[in-house]
One Martini backbone bead per residue (centre of mass of N, CA, C, O) as a GRO file, in nm:
protein
  140
    1MET     BB    1  -0.188  13.600  25.166
    2ASN     BB    2  -0.071  13.304  25.054
    3PRO     BB    3   0.002  12.976  25.128
    4ALA     BB    4   0.245  12.880  24.999
    5LYS     BB    5   0.422  13.094  25.017
    6ALA     BB    6   0.443  13.174  25.343
    7GLN     BB    7   0.579  12.826  25.342
    8ALA     BB    8   0.842  12.948  25.167
    9LEU     BB    9   0.902  13.173  25.366
   10THR     BB   10   0.985  12.963  25.639
   11GLU     BB   11   1.099  12.730  25.478
   12PRO     BB   12   1.376  12.641  25.378
   13ALA     BB   13   1.505  12.613  25.079
   14HIS     BB   14   1.537  12.340  25.065
   15GLY     BB   15   1.235  12.192  25.186
   16GLY     BB   16   1.241  12.141  25.494
   17ASN     BB   17   1.231  12.170  25.786
   18ALA     BB   18   1.296  12.383  26.019
   19GLY     BB   19   1.539  12.230  26.126
   20HIS     BB   20   1.769  11.957  26.111
   21GLU     BB   21   1.713  11.770  25.956
   22GLY     BB   22   1.719  11.830  25.608
   23THR     BB   23   2.040  11.979  25.653
   24HIS     BB   24   2.230  11.739  25.500
   25ARG     BB   25   2.519  11.793  25.315
   26ASP     BB   26   2.687  11.623  25.044
   27ASP     BB   27   3.016  11.751  24.965
   28HIS     BB   28   3.122  11.488  24.798
   29ALA     BB   29   2.927  11.491  24.548
   30ASP     BB   30   3.093  11.741  24.376
   31GLY     BB   31   3.335  11.495  24.385
   32PRO     BB   32   3.498  11.326  24.254
   33HIS     BB   33   3.451  10.960  24.165
   34GLY     BB   34   3.529  10.668  24.101
   35THR     BB   35   3.532  10.326  24.011
   36PHE     BB   36   3.613  10.025  24.036
   37ARG     BB   37   3.749  10.003  23.797
   38SER     BB   38   3.966  10.221  23.883
   39TYR     BB   39   4.046  10.100  24.108
   40MET     BB   40   4.176   9.837  23.937
   41THR     BB   41   4.367   9.976  23.782
   42GLY     BB   42   4.532  10.147  23.973
   43PHE     BB   43   4.626   9.901  24.159
   44VAL     BB   44   4.756   9.712  23.953
   45LEU     BB   45   4.966   9.943  23.853
   46SER     BB   46   5.096   9.932  24.119
   47VAL     BB   47   5.187   9.673  24.141
   48ILE     BB   48   5.335   9.625  23.854
   49LEU     BB   49   5.544   9.890  23.993
   50THR     BB   50   5.647   9.731  24.188
   51ALA     BB   51   5.763   9.459  24.117
   52VAL     BB   52   5.971   9.523  23.892
   53PRO     BB   53   6.170   9.643  24.055
   54PHE     BB   54   6.199   9.389  24.267
   55TRP     BB   55   6.310   9.219  23.985
   56LEU     BB   56   6.540   9.385  23.892
   57VAL     BB   57   6.721   9.332  24.188
   58MET     BB   58   6.654   9.031  24.278
   59GLY     BB   59   6.754   8.904  23.950
   60ASN     BB   60   6.976   9.084  23.804
   61VAL     BB   61   6.881   9.188  23.492
   62LEU     BB   62   7.073   9.456  23.534
   63GLU     BB   63   7.421   9.491  23.538
   64ASP     BB   64   7.348   9.800  23.565
   65THR     BB   65   7.303   9.990  23.814
   66VAL     BB   66   7.267  10.275  23.700
   67ARG     BB   67   7.025  10.168  23.516
   68THR     BB   68   6.871  10.081  23.712
   69VAL     BB   69   6.806  10.311  23.899
   70ILE     BB   70   6.671  10.447  23.656
   71VAL     BB   71   6.415  10.260  23.589
   72ILE     BB   72   6.331  10.317  23.902
   73MET     BB   73   6.268  10.597  23.903
   74ALA     BB   74   6.051  10.588  23.709
   75LEU     BB   75   5.867  10.370  23.812
   76ALA     BB   76   5.779  10.572  24.006
   77ALA     BB   77   5.687  10.854  23.854
   78VAL     BB   78   5.461  10.663  23.723
   79GLN     BB   79   5.354  10.582  24.060
   80ILE     BB   80   5.260  10.881  24.103
   81VAL     BB   81   5.083  10.952  23.838
   82VAL     BB   82   4.856  10.716  23.930
   83HIS     BB   83   4.808  10.812  24.207
   84MET     BB   84   4.676  11.102  24.111
   85ILE     BB   85   4.433  10.951  23.869
   86TYR     BB   86   4.298  10.692  24.065
   87PHE     BB   87   4.293  10.830  24.372
   88LEU     BB   88   4.290  11.153  24.364
   89HIS     BB   89   4.185  11.282  24.118
   90MET     BB   90   4.367  11.438  23.919
   91ASN     BB   91   4.342  11.768  23.741
   92THR     BB   92   4.243  11.984  23.576
   93LYS     BB   93   3.904  12.010  23.667
   94SER     BB   94   3.948  11.997  23.923
   95GLU     BB   95   3.806  12.311  24.096
   96GLY     BB   96   3.951  12.436  23.860
   97GLY     BB   97   4.279  12.393  23.879
   98TRP     BB   98   4.381  12.400  24.176
   99THR     BB   99   4.505  12.198  24.198
  100PHE     BB  100   4.722  12.151  24.005
  101MET     BB  101   4.872  12.421  24.058
  102ALA     BB  102   4.985  12.301  24.313
  103LEU     BB  103   5.144  12.079  24.170
  104ALA     BB  104   5.332  12.268  24.024
  105PHE     BB  105   5.432  12.459  24.242
  106THR     BB  106   5.564  12.250  24.414
  107LEU     BB  107   5.726  12.098  24.172
  108THR     BB  108   5.903  12.355  24.166
  109LEU     BB  109   6.020  12.367  24.446
  110VAL     BB  110   6.153  12.090  24.424
  111VAL     BB  111   6.350  12.158  24.222
  112ILE     BB  112   6.489  12.351  24.335
  113ALA     BB  113   6.616  12.295  24.553
  114LEU     BB  114   6.773  12.033  24.466
  115VAL     BB  115   6.940  12.176  24.257
  116GLY     BB  116   7.037  12.399  24.495
  117SER     BB  117   7.207  12.178  24.627
  118ILE     BB  118   7.342  12.026  24.462
  119TRP     BB  119   7.512  12.327  24.340
  120VAL     BB  120   7.616  12.400  24.629
  121MET     BB  121   7.800  12.106  24.699
  122TYR     BB  122   7.968  12.099  24.368
  123HIS     BB  123   8.121  12.383  24.476
  124MET     BB  124   8.246  12.283  24.752
  125ASP     BB  125   8.416  12.039  24.626
  126GLN     BB  126   8.553  12.249  24.438
  127ASN     BB  127   8.692  12.428  24.680
  128MET     BB  128   8.795  12.248  24.870
  129MET     BB  129   9.085  12.170  25.015
  130PRO     BB  130   9.316  11.944  24.955
  131MET     BB  131   9.321  11.644  25.133
  132SER     BB  132   9.469  11.382  25.227
  133PRO     BB  133   9.507  11.116  25.393
  134HIS     BB  134   9.721  11.155  25.641
  135GLN     BB  135   9.573  11.420  25.722
  136ALA     BB  136   9.302  11.379  25.840
  137PRO     BB  137   9.379  11.247  26.125
  138GLN     BB  138   9.500  11.598  26.175
  139ARG     BB  139   9.230  11.721  26.244
  140PRO     BB  140   9.027  11.896  26.417
   0.00000   0.00000   0.00000
């Protein structure tokens, strides 16, 4: 047998020694890594998306409370997306799309739970027996 073939058969496939010195494999090499620029972009966007709601509330910029709440909730949703893209590196291509599918499944379950809870509470409020303010202290 050829000595090169005999050596190839006795050594591990990674080409290192028979011991464990060369067997360390970097599992993170396959995953997506952000660059310094992408992390800084995400950080700056996060700071802006955090500072704007504080400014809206502390400065009483929008007179209407409902409008302020809607703007803050919208900015919170945008910040969640920024975190998922820039820091968690979630997209439709990572891990064969499974992380995106897991996210979609989780969001579906959360929406069903929230909408169902609000629906049940609304109907319970509508169908409960009315009580006047003077009857409330006499309740058992």
